[in-house]
XYZ file of C-alpha atoms in Angstrom:
713
model
C 0.000 0.000 0.000
C 2.845 2.385 0.902
C 4.639 1.553 -2.350
C 1.477 2.352 -4.276
C 1.148 5.773 -2.688
C 4.850 6.388 -3.282
C 4.398 5.771 -7.008
C 1.492 8.228 -7.098
C 3.355 10.875 -5.064
C 6.447 10.589 -7.260
C 4.200 11.159 -10.280
C 2.774 14.207 -8.547
C 6.189 15.652 -7.616
C 7.469 15.303 -11.166
C 4.499 17.363 -12.328
C 4.474 19.885 -9.491
C 5.025 22.793 -11.837
C 1.253 23.321 -12.226
C 0.243 26.617 -13.779
C -2.649 28.755 -12.613
C -5.922 28.003 -14.378
C -8.970 30.142 -14.867
C -10.795 30.575 -11.565
C -13.252 27.743 -10.968
C -12.063 25.771 -13.980
C -10.575 22.314 -13.351
C -8.307 20.973 -16.080
C -7.856 17.243 -16.516
C -5.031 15.632 -18.477
C -5.259 12.022 -19.693
C -1.774 10.558 -20.052
C -2.939 7.788 -22.367
C -6.520 7.761 -23.589
C -8.590 4.570 -23.485
C -12.234 4.163 -24.535
C -13.169 4.096 -20.847
C -11.295 7.264 -19.846
C -12.638 9.008 -22.935
C -16.177 8.061 -21.910
C -15.654 9.370 -18.382
C -14.141 12.718 -19.377
C -16.646 13.369 -22.169
C -19.653 12.677 -19.936
C -18.793 14.408 -16.671
C -21.353 17.128 -17.349
C -24.187 14.776 -18.334
C -23.502 12.374 -15.458
C -22.803 14.830 -12.641
C -23.957 18.213 -13.907
C -20.423 19.656 -13.799
C -19.480 22.211 -16.441
C -16.145 23.285 -14.977
C -14.033 20.173 -15.675
C -12.326 20.348 -19.041
C -9.813 18.080 -20.737
C -6.497 19.674 -21.745
C -3.653 18.430 -23.923
C -0.824 20.047 -21.933
C 0.407 18.315 -18.805
C 1.570 21.618 -17.311
C -1.974 23.018 -17.384
C -3.518 20.070 -15.527
C -5.139 20.114 -12.100
C -5.967 16.403 -12.452
C -3.674 13.858 -14.115
C -5.035 10.475 -15.163
C -2.768 7.556 -15.957
C -3.095 3.830 -16.595
C -0.329 1.768 -14.998
C -0.672 -1.936 -15.710
C 2.452 -2.645 -13.642
C 1.009 -1.119 -10.459
C 0.034 -3.183 -7.449
C -3.616 -2.359 -8.054
C -6.057 -5.078 -9.045
C -7.916 -5.002 -12.381
C -10.533 -2.213 -12.324
C -8.893 -0.726 -9.244
C -7.605 2.822 -8.886
C -5.886 5.252 -6.565
C -6.353 8.970 -5.949
C -3.459 10.965 -4.470
C -2.244 14.538 -4.197
C -3.775 17.819 -3.084
C -2.496 20.724 -5.186
C -2.554 18.397 -8.155
C -4.660 15.227 -8.151
C -3.216 12.054 -9.652
C -5.637 9.286 -10.625
C -3.957 5.978 -11.382
C -5.895 3.033 -12.787
C -4.690 -0.514 -13.186
C -6.491 -0.479 -16.533
C -8.806 1.749 -18.523
C -11.837 0.775 -16.430
C -10.017 1.496 -13.166
C -8.937 4.905 -14.463
C -12.539 5.568 -15.544
C -13.831 4.748 -12.062
C -11.207 7.077 -10.593
C -12.352 9.938 -12.821
C -15.992 9.271 -11.930
C -15.082 9.181 -8.231
C -13.350 12.585 -8.346
C -16.179 14.081 -10.409
C -18.742 12.733 -7.961
C -16.899 14.195 -4.973
C -16.786 17.585 -6.706
C -20.514 17.296 -7.477
C -21.084 16.880 -3.724
C -19.491 20.294 -3.207
C -15.888 19.373 -2.476
C -13.089 21.593 -3.761
C -10.204 19.925 -5.626
C -7.901 20.214 -2.591
C -10.553 18.437 -0.481
C -10.717 15.308 -2.648
C -10.266 12.167 -0.562
C -7.040 10.249 -1.148
C -7.702 6.554 -1.461
C -6.758 3.202 -2.927
C -9.749 1.185 -4.118
C -9.414 -2.558 -4.590
C -12.488 -4.103 -6.261
C -14.235 -6.420 -3.807
C -16.092 -8.682 -6.264
C -14.862 -8.924 -9.843
C -18.211 -9.943 -11.403
C -20.990 -7.418 -10.853
C -23.802 -8.533 -13.149
C -27.159 -7.047 -13.995
C -29.745 -9.527 -15.251
C -31.962 -8.011 -17.948
C -34.665 -10.108 -19.611
C -35.393 -9.049 -23.174
C -39.087 -8.586 -24.026
C -38.881 -10.498 -27.326
C -38.916 -14.290 -27.203
C -39.287 -13.819 -23.476
C -39.259 -16.508 -20.833
C -42.630 -15.452 -19.485
C -45.382 -13.791 -21.476
C -47.683 -10.918 -20.705
C -48.271 -7.242 -21.290
C -46.034 -6.343 -18.338
C -43.145 -7.591 -20.499
C -44.292 -6.950 -24.064
C -44.984 -3.246 -23.414
C -41.216 -2.694 -23.218
C -40.609 -3.769 -26.822
C -40.175 -0.308 -28.312
C -38.070 1.003 -25.420
C -35.722 -1.981 -25.480
C -35.191 -1.635 -29.254
C -33.995 1.937 -28.744
C -30.232 2.376 -28.303
C -30.896 5.687 -26.508
C -32.392 3.660 -23.652
C -29.336 1.411 -23.543
C -27.045 4.454 -23.591
C -28.706 5.740 -20.419
C -28.893 2.316 -18.775
C -25.187 1.679 -19.423
C -24.337 5.138 -18.059
C -26.108 4.123 -14.857
C -24.146 0.863 -14.747
C -20.808 2.656 -15.091
C -21.676 5.199 -12.393
C -22.646 2.377 -10.020
C -19.646 0.164 -10.891
C -21.597 -2.683 -12.482
C -19.358 -4.384 -15.020
C -21.528 -7.054 -16.685
C -24.774 -6.644 -18.642
C -26.431 -10.016 -19.220
C -29.308 -10.151 -21.730
C -31.724 -13.081 -21.357
C -34.385 -14.727 -23.508
C -35.449 -18.171 -24.647
C -33.671 -18.245 -27.986
C -31.589 -15.124 -28.736
C -29.960 -16.452 -31.907
C -32.839 -15.824 -34.306
C -32.724 -12.123 -33.454
C -28.945 -11.866 -33.878
C -27.786 -14.138 -36.709
C -28.916 -15.997 -39.794
C -27.258 -19.413 -39.363
C -24.976 -20.019 -42.330
C -25.704 -23.744 -42.260
C -29.425 -23.342 -41.533
C -30.661 -20.125 -43.206
C -34.209 -21.489 -43.086
C -34.157 -20.803 -39.341
C -34.312 -17.042 -39.849
C -37.479 -15.011 -40.306
C -35.501 -11.809 -40.946
C -34.809 -10.274 -44.336
C -31.231 -9.250 -45.081
C -32.172 -5.622 -44.347
C -33.805 -6.542 -41.046
C -30.858 -8.684 -40.025
C -28.447 -5.851 -40.828
C -30.501 -3.520 -38.647
C -30.514 -6.030 -35.752
C -26.774 -6.552 -36.050
C -26.251 -2.812 -35.913
C -28.464 -2.668 -32.815
C -26.563 -5.336 -30.867
C -23.162 -4.161 -32.087
C -23.964 -0.660 -30.846
C -25.002 -1.927 -27.417
C -21.889 -4.098 -27.073
C -19.631 -1.224 -28.174
C -21.237 1.258 -25.771
C -20.906 -1.295 -22.987
C -17.217 -1.834 -23.694
C -16.603 1.914 -23.643
C -18.050 1.978 -20.112
C -16.055 -1.004 -18.826
C -19.101 -3.263 -19.049
C -18.859 -6.838 -20.306
C -21.809 -8.328 -22.206
C -23.321 -11.803 -21.984
C -26.131 -13.481 -23.889
C -28.015 -15.961 -21.684
C -30.588 -18.444 -22.962
C -32.682 -21.432 -21.981
C -31.360 -24.312 -23.939
C -33.333 -26.716 -26.083
C -35.184 -24.139 -28.097
C -35.018 -23.371 -31.803
C -36.621 -20.663 -33.904
C -40.245 -21.119 -34.916
C -39.195 -21.094 -38.574
C -36.670 -23.872 -37.979
C -39.238 -25.967 -36.093
C -41.743 -25.552 -38.927
C -39.192 -26.267 -41.675
C -38.140 -29.588 -40.120
C -41.343 -30.499 -38.264
C -39.558 -30.796 -34.935
C -39.789 -29.308 -31.444
C -43.459 -28.378 -31.700
C -43.273 -26.360 -28.495
C -41.269 -23.713 -30.386
C -44.296 -23.093 -32.612
C -46.653 -22.367 -29.747
C -44.381 -21.136 -26.948
C -44.041 -22.547 -23.469
C -40.865 -23.204 -21.550
C -41.815 -26.257 -19.478
C -41.926 -29.830 -20.675
C -39.957 -32.536 -22.388
C -37.173 -31.633 -24.757
C -36.581 -32.484 -28.372
C -32.898 -33.358 -28.230
C -32.516 -34.765 -31.729
C -29.164 -34.690 -33.541
C -30.453 -31.982 -35.885
C -31.224 -29.634 -32.988
C -27.847 -30.384 -31.447
C -26.057 -29.443 -34.661
C -28.214 -26.336 -35.074
C -27.319 -25.242 -31.516
C -23.604 -25.785 -32.051
C -23.667 -23.729 -35.237
C -25.597 -20.893 -33.569
C -23.110 -20.729 -30.702
C -20.097 -20.727 -33.040
C -21.488 -18.081 -35.366
C -22.764 -15.809 -32.596
C -19.294 -15.615 -31.041
C -17.665 -14.951 -34.413
C -20.216 -12.362 -35.582
C -20.030 -10.240 -32.416
C -16.389 -9.659 -31.445
C -17.339 -7.365 -28.517
C -19.572 -10.020 -26.919
C -17.856 -11.190 -23.730
C -19.662 -14.363 -22.766
C -22.550 -16.797 -22.915
C -24.888 -18.126 -20.274
C -26.731 -21.441 -20.202
C -29.556 -22.901 -18.154
C -29.917 -26.559 -17.259
C -33.594 -26.118 -16.732
C -37.063 -25.808 -18.120
C -37.043 -27.299 -21.641
C -34.951 -30.247 -20.576
C -37.825 -32.319 -19.242
C -37.507 -36.077 -19.606
C -33.726 -35.911 -19.273
C -31.622 -36.977 -16.290
C -29.000 -34.699 -14.791
C -26.291 -36.603 -16.642
C -28.152 -36.342 -19.946
C -28.619 -32.601 -19.477
C -24.935 -32.170 -18.728
C -23.915 -34.216 -21.750
C -26.256 -32.248 -24.026
C -24.614 -28.995 -22.923
C -21.186 -30.486 -23.585
C -22.112 -31.662 -27.098
C -23.758 -28.383 -28.092
C -22.807 -25.232 -26.195
C -19.316 -26.232 -25.080
C -18.545 -27.804 -28.455
C -19.850 -24.720 -30.272
C -17.604 -22.519 -28.126
C -14.606 -24.669 -29.055
C -15.431 -24.245 -32.763
C -15.429 -20.423 -32.547
C -12.476 -18.251 -33.496
C -11.938 -16.938 -29.976
C -12.604 -17.826 -26.373
C -15.472 -16.313 -24.396
C -16.574 -16.557 -20.786
C -19.283 -18.952 -19.576
C -22.050 -18.479 -17.033
C -23.059 -22.044 -16.153
C -26.337 -21.800 -14.271
C -26.792 -24.537 -11.705
C -29.266 -27.311 -12.626
C -32.777 -26.224 -11.706
C -34.044 -29.758 -11.245
C -32.477 -32.928 -9.904
C -35.073 -35.140 -11.602
C -36.545 -35.487 -15.068
C -39.222 -32.858 -14.539
C -39.031 -29.082 -14.754
C -39.973 -28.606 -11.090
C -37.276 -27.157 -8.867
C -35.412 -29.849 -6.933
C -31.887 -30.346 -5.641
C -29.811 -33.350 -4.607
C -26.161 -34.134 -3.946
C -25.809 -36.501 -6.924
C -26.769 -33.757 -9.368
C -24.360 -31.381 -7.653
C -21.535 -33.915 -7.973
C -22.306 -34.501 -11.675
C -22.216 -30.757 -12.326
C -19.067 -30.154 -10.325
C -17.269 -32.868 -12.290
C -17.921 -30.874 -15.472
C -16.909 -27.542 -13.982
C -13.656 -28.868 -12.568
C -12.499 -30.045 -15.997
C -13.821 -27.333 -18.367
C -11.023 -25.736 -20.391
C -12.915 -24.198 -23.330
C -14.247 -21.000 -21.662
C -12.005 -18.053 -20.906
C -13.607 -17.979 -17.446
C -16.328 -20.149 -15.915
C -18.853 -19.177 -13.243
C -21.723 -21.148 -11.747
C -24.700 -19.221 -10.425
C -27.361 -20.059 -7.849
C -30.586 -18.229 -7.074
C -30.019 -16.911 -3.582
C -33.119 -17.751 -1.528
C -34.766 -18.727 -4.830
C -36.609 -15.785 -6.431
C -36.617 -13.555 -3.366
C -33.064 -12.411 -2.788
C -34.069 -9.572 -0.479
C -35.754 -11.890 2.001
C -32.816 -12.608 4.318
C -29.112 -11.849 4.446
C -28.582 -15.550 5.221
C -28.852 -18.365 2.672
C -31.610 -20.917 3.262
C -32.576 -22.211 -0.184
C -31.693 -21.956 -3.845
C -33.873 -22.835 -6.842
C -35.135 -26.282 -5.900
C -34.326 -26.400 -2.214
C -31.246 -26.625 -0.027
C -27.663 -26.893 -1.247
C -24.907 -29.045 0.168
C -21.319 -27.769 0.134
C -20.423 -29.863 -2.929
C -19.634 -26.887 -5.143
C -17.114 -25.301 -2.753
C -15.751 -28.111 -0.593
C -12.981 -28.455 -1.541
C -12.617 -24.902 -2.884
C -12.769 -24.829 -6.689
C -9.840 -23.731 -8.834
C -11.463 -23.850 -12.263
C -14.590 -21.799 -11.611
C -16.163 -19.342 -9.192
C -19.611 -19.024 -7.610
C -22.102 -16.214 -8.297
C -25.211 -15.516 -6.261
C -28.239 -14.447 -8.298
C -30.137 -11.890 -6.220
C -33.580 -11.977 -7.774
C -36.016 -9.197 -7.018
C -39.628 -10.233 -7.437
C -40.743 -8.206 -4.436
C -40.652 -4.498 -5.293
C -41.239 -3.012 -8.722
C -43.411 0.029 -8.036
C -42.108 1.176 -4.664
C -38.576 2.023 -3.580
C -35.957 0.323 -1.407
C -32.752 1.419 0.301
C -31.022 -0.574 3.014
C -27.230 -0.685 2.657
C -26.820 -2.696 5.867
C -28.771 -5.567 4.328
C -26.252 -5.734 1.474
C -23.301 -5.436 3.863
C -24.601 -8.307 5.994
C -25.312 -10.345 2.874
C -21.733 -9.823 1.687
C -20.305 -10.702 5.089
C -22.373 -13.887 5.340
C -22.095 -15.183 1.785
C -19.019 -13.922 -0.053
C -16.200 -16.410 0.380
C -12.905 -17.039 -1.381
C -14.683 -19.182 -3.980
C -17.245 -16.483 -4.879
C -16.642 -13.785 -7.477
C -19.792 -11.705 -7.394
C -23.538 -11.397 -7.858
C -26.208 -11.105 -10.520
C -29.012 -8.714 -9.600
C -32.295 -8.362 -11.459
C -35.850 -9.582 -11.922
C -37.739 -12.129 -13.995
C -41.224 -10.636 -13.965
C -40.253 -6.986 -14.263
C -38.227 -5.148 -16.897
C -36.711 -1.801 -15.815
C -37.291 -0.145 -19.183
C -40.551 1.694 -19.916
C -42.019 3.418 -16.892
C -45.522 1.955 -16.859
C -46.240 2.857 -13.236
C -46.364 6.647 -13.096
C -49.654 8.407 -13.818
C -49.723 9.961 -17.273
C -50.912 13.335 -15.977
C -47.829 13.928 -13.814
C -46.299 17.150 -15.117
C -42.499 17.463 -15.284
C -41.899 13.882 -14.275
C -38.310 13.766 -12.966
C -37.310 10.539 -14.708
C -37.861 8.835 -18.045
C -37.250 5.120 -17.561
C -38.356 2.562 -14.996
C -34.820 1.825 -13.772
C -34.554 5.453 -12.639
C -37.278 4.820 -10.068
C -34.927 2.347 -8.369
C -31.774 4.466 -8.748
C -30.772 4.032 -5.104
C -31.218 0.235 -5.253
C -28.751 0.090 -8.140
C -26.363 2.462 -6.386
C -26.303 0.505 -3.123
C -25.811 -2.913 -4.714
C -23.298 -1.779 -7.314
C -21.139 0.364 -5.069
C -20.972 -2.181 -2.239
C -20.202 -5.069 -4.593
C -17.359 -2.974 -6.002
C -16.132 -1.620 -2.671
C -17.572 -3.210 0.461
C -16.026 -0.413 2.545
C -18.365 2.149 0.973
C -20.003 4.101 3.796
C -23.543 5.388 4.133
C -22.205 8.898 3.690
C -21.938 8.304 -0.054
C -25.638 7.440 -0.334
C -26.613 10.343 1.912
C -24.548 12.691 -0.271
C -26.283 11.291 -3.346
C -29.648 12.077 -1.764
C -28.527 15.609 -0.905
C -27.325 16.256 -4.456
C -30.277 14.631 -6.212
C -32.959 16.450 -4.244
C -31.030 19.606 -3.295
C -31.461 18.981 0.434
C -29.175 18.980 3.464
C -30.725 16.183 5.529
C -29.810 13.242 3.294
C -28.393 11.328 6.258
C -31.732 11.482 8.097
C -33.591 10.613 4.888
C -31.411 7.533 4.376
C -32.014 6.369 7.956
C -35.763 6.789 7.413
C -35.530 4.937 4.095
C -33.788 2.043 5.878
C -36.583 1.739 8.425
C -39.211 1.796 5.691
C -37.345 -0.802 3.602
C -37.119 -3.160 6.577
C -40.648 -4.245 5.701
C -39.480 -6.165 2.615
C -36.876 -8.212 4.453
C -38.982 -9.087 7.477
C -42.089 -9.916 5.471
C -40.277 -12.236 3.028
C -38.315 -13.902 5.842
C -41.514 -14.528 7.806
C -43.776 -15.449 4.892
C -41.705 -17.886 2.848
C -41.538 -17.622 -0.932
C -39.909 -19.865 -3.497
C -40.494 -19.240 -7.201
C -41.519 -15.884 -8.635
C -45.223 -15.593 -7.828
C -45.244 -17.322 -4.449
C -44.940 -13.867 -2.891
C -44.961 -10.297 -4.165
C -44.077 -8.300 -1.073
C -44.895 -4.712 -2.022
C -48.503 -5.693 -2.818
C -48.835 -8.116 0.135
C -49.723 -10.686 -2.492
C -49.165 -14.388 -3.020
C -50.283 -17.112 -5.382
C -53.042 -18.706 -3.350
C -55.632 -21.376 -4.109
C -58.991 -20.228 -5.425
C -61.457 -22.607 -3.791
C -64.201 -21.690 -6.225
C -62.286 -22.012 -9.503
C -59.814 -24.645 -8.252
C -56.975 -22.509 -9.620
C -54.297 -20.272 -8.198
C -54.130 -16.539 -8.711
C -52.012 -13.813 -7.163
C -54.172 -12.115 -4.568
C -53.881 -10.376 -1.232
C -52.814 -12.714 1.566
C -55.702 -13.671 3.803
C -55.555 -14.976 7.366
C -56.159 -18.488 6.034
C -53.093 -18.039 3.850
C -50.905 -16.623 6.596
C -51.705 -18.884 9.553
C -49.627 -21.946 8.633
C -47.246 -20.454 6.069
C -43.693 -21.725 6.625
C -41.106 -19.113 7.546
C -37.974 -18.818 5.435
C -35.575 -17.643 8.145
C -35.958 -20.413 10.696
C -33.140 -18.917 12.797
C -35.161 -15.772 13.424
C -38.905 -16.438 13.091
C -41.617 -18.950 13.902
C -44.906 -19.184 12.035
C -48.236 -18.365 13.626
C -49.598 -21.912 13.995
C -46.416 -23.239 15.596
C -46.234 -20.247 17.929
C -49.806 -20.724 19.134
C -49.113 -24.401 19.779
C -46.001 -23.602 21.825
C -45.844 -19.940 22.900
C -43.495 -20.507 25.862
C -40.624 -22.390 24.189
C -37.113 -21.348 25.271
C -35.678 -19.785 22.111
C -34.312 -16.347 22.901
C -33.097 -15.674 19.359
C -36.530 -16.290 17.800
C -38.739 -13.282 17.095
C -42.314 -14.281 17.867
C -45.193 -13.124 15.663
C -46.253 -10.729 18.439
C -42.745 -9.285 18.651
C -42.594 -8.961 14.863
C -45.836 -6.978 14.899
C -44.384 -4.677 17.566
C -41.211 -4.142 15.525
C -43.266 -3.224 12.472
C -45.310 -0.719 14.475
C -42.222 0.916 15.982
C -40.553 1.197 12.566
C -43.700 2.687 11.073
C -44.090 5.301 13.799
C -40.481 6.446 13.372
C -40.913 6.741 9.613
C -44.180 8.662 9.877
C -42.701 10.975 12.501
C -39.803 11.822 10.144
C -41.821 12.246 6.920
C -42.695 15.961 7.422
C -38.963 16.798 7.464
C -38.616 15.828 3.804
C -41.198 18.015 2.141
C -39.556 19.355 -1.009
C -39.776 19.339 -4.772
C -41.875 16.875 -6.753
C -38.966 14.479 -7.345
C -38.390 14.174 -3.601
C -42.094 13.978 -2.759
C -42.594 11.088 -5.204
C -39.976 9.018 -3.409
C -40.876 10.059 0.135
C -44.492 9.063 -0.571
C -43.217 5.520 -0.998
C -41.622 5.646 2.454
C -44.918 6.755 3.952
C -46.702 3.954 2.093
C -44.193 1.401 3.404
C -44.802 2.654 6.932
C -48.515 1.944 6.598
C -47.697 -1.377 4.957
C -45.762 -2.278 8.113
C -48.748 -1.350 10.241
C -51.012 -3.358 7.953
C -48.677 -6.367 8.196
C -48.658 -6.064 11.985
C -52.456 -6.022 12.199
C -52.712 -9.018 9.852
C -50.406 -10.959 12.171
C -52.378 -9.974 15.277
C -55.724 -10.838 13.666
C -54.423 -14.205 12.474
C -53.155 -15.005 15.968
C -56.707 -14.543 17.295
C -58.060 -16.772 14.533
C -55.375 -19.374 15.314
C -56.728 -19.717 18.850
C -59.991 -20.885 17.294
C -58.571 -23.057 14.500
C -55.556 -24.570 16.244
C -56.542 -24.546 19.937
C -60.308 -24.927 19.348
C -61.127 -21.932 21.520
C -64.140 -19.745 21.046
C -63.407 -16.929 18.617
C -62.827 -13.563 20.316
C -64.958 -11.615 17.830
C -64.449 -8.197 19.366
C -60.665 -8.554 19.402
C -60.305 -9.921 15.891
C -62.713 -7.355 14.471
C -60.608 -4.557 15.980
C -57.496 -5.837 14.174
C -59.328 -6.463 10.907
C -60.897 -2.997 10.938
C -57.504 -1.384 11.544
C -55.917 -3.407 8.767
C -58.631 -2.262 6.346
C -58.109 1.359 7.412
C -54.383 1.002 6.781
C -54.972 -0.587 3.395
C -57.179 2.350 2.425
C -54.296 4.652 3.314
C -51.883 2.496 1.302
C -54.228 2.650 -1.684
C -54.510 6.416 -1.380
C -50.717 6.877 -1.240
C -50.101 4.482 -4.117
C -52.532 6.437 -6.291
C -50.943 9.791 -5.552
C -48.359 9.389 -8.321
C -49.002 5.907 -9.734
C -51.642 4.415 -11.995
C -54.586 2.727 -10.352
C -53.924 -0.648 -11.997
C -50.315 -1.774 -12.270
C -49.655 -4.673 -14.598
C -48.433 -7.815 -12.852
C -47.808 -11.059 -14.715
C -49.765 -13.192 -12.282
C -52.738 -10.855 -11.896
C -53.291 -8.624 -14.908
C -55.814 -6.436 -13.065
C -53.915 -6.023 -9.804
C -55.678 -3.072 -8.223
C -55.129 -2.249 -4.552
C -58.711 -0.975 -4.408
C -60.041 -4.417 -5.332
C -58.245 -5.869 -2.327
C -60.495 -3.812 -0.078
C -63.382 -6.003 -1.213
C -61.446 -9.153 -0.323
C -60.562 -7.762 3.098
C -64.146 -6.645 3.770
C -65.495 -10.069 2.749
C -62.999 -11.773 5.046
C -64.010 -9.554 7.966
C -67.706 -10.148 7.319
C -67.353 -13.937 7.191
C -64.622 -14.432 9.777
C -66.794 -16.975 11.663
C -66.702 -19.276 8.654
C -62.897 -19.533 8.432
C -62.113 -22.904 9.973
C -58.799 -23.987 8.415
C -55.401 -22.634 7.436
C -54.029 -23.487 3.999
C -51.621 -26.344 3.627
C -49.136 -24.594 1.354
C -47.735 -26.038 -1.847
C -44.740 -23.815 -2.610
C -43.670 -25.521 -5.842
């Protein structure tokens, strides 16, 4: 560390003959330009609103000197900042130098003078900082909530802004996902009948992807294409009368693993790599359309197609090898040690990829449930993948967010605890993103909002991206950074208090999803207090508000912290000091809510601030609502579980309060957002409609005589 600072200080002393510059103007000199440093310098004004930092060609005129030193002791993408009278930014590579420039610019945007810039050495904490982005065409799931993004996601202006956000937040991998990406990107030379695109259309698509990959590279962002495997284009299926499921859609079921499809897949992989030289890697899924195949057969199919296709290409690329989603022949999520051993055997011996990573869904589809790992897709993991520690691959955690799309989140301590608990020497990073939500077109905000302060959906969750990206890059990042970002964004001075309030409001998501266990996407949707529950009338399941019958015997996810309502009623006096009882959880939610509501008046400001603070107020009432639902269900449990007479007065008090709170939630949601927000598992999800469900439940509470036995598959 001392040697590193010595190098920087020597560089500074050699250049100490700085000349006076125009007052207020900050001159920056790039010793050797890279695409990444050029991006940073050219976009300081658009990214941080600074007009006083200008690039100069003369070293003597520089207030800031930027250099790339590949021989330094820094790690790839790392940087140092040293000096006072003259700032020296040293990057290990172009991306590190870019981050250093962005860091200095950000500090100046917070109001610091050049001689107040913090000296530091930044060593990247996790080298793979992925964003998962599902493409709306040929999508895994179907519905208007996805298809409405088509135009936005075909616009390179959107990707320009999204990639800017990634660079500012230190994300370094953009992964694009759909069922069969090849038909949108290439016309297979060996199988031209697979393409539905004219030559002109194909040229336009190639230009589109090439532009995205180039812009990403300029911002230090790698690009991956991730697919689900045994799919072909509809045209190819029709031409050869194979794989009928490709003609009608649908991702579950048995696979068509004929030799023709294997050869087609190999050729697509080979050509994709060759046609897109800026594409960094590929991702595969041992999952849905591999029904009827054993774990060994799925592994062997990947080897004969994807891995073989990679070996046939003109260059090496990286590989994201998603862990098998099923240990059996079905598409249902299951895990077992034999499947893990079969997969590890492949990973330990793979030599074709430039780098190999295996990813697991952290706590399945609900990565913000707990900072401790309890399940992955399919169930519990053994330590097979990391005991002994791997040398040929690393582990990535996929942090899926299926819990908040409309409303905001900010809790840096959750991410810090997650990193402390789960990042080991065999891990190399995380993938963050959603399956049922695309952060492209803003389809939430009411159309009559004048001077809306953002354009795209991802900008609603700007602080979520900032917290995850910055902490994955530098786990020593302090809350002060996020508070300063709040101060700058909203032109306020109490960003620290706002962040603390935001943390308390966001606590709802973590406690709810730890207490009310979810597995796959629709099993819970936290911000709407919704789950996929049985419809006794239609004998189907539909996402709806969680009733007392649905809550009473729901398993908890975090068994080290919580106990469910039925088990608590059966044994309220057990000796488990570390367990938070349902009653205690309700009290915690009430205390959080009161603190948030007490602080809300301090943050009255411009429309941009009010739109976000309204979410904090809503989350406070959601905590109160959650608390009353717990307390009401406890009263009902005395009747159902202990066979006591129902205390009608007591339960009615809790149910009435919960309805009052839901009315307030509905009112706050409608202040800036549309009445009906599209959700894949309930196309007419309207908070107002839930009032009818709650009123019906209250009216007929005497008739509730059982709790659901939950099927979480």
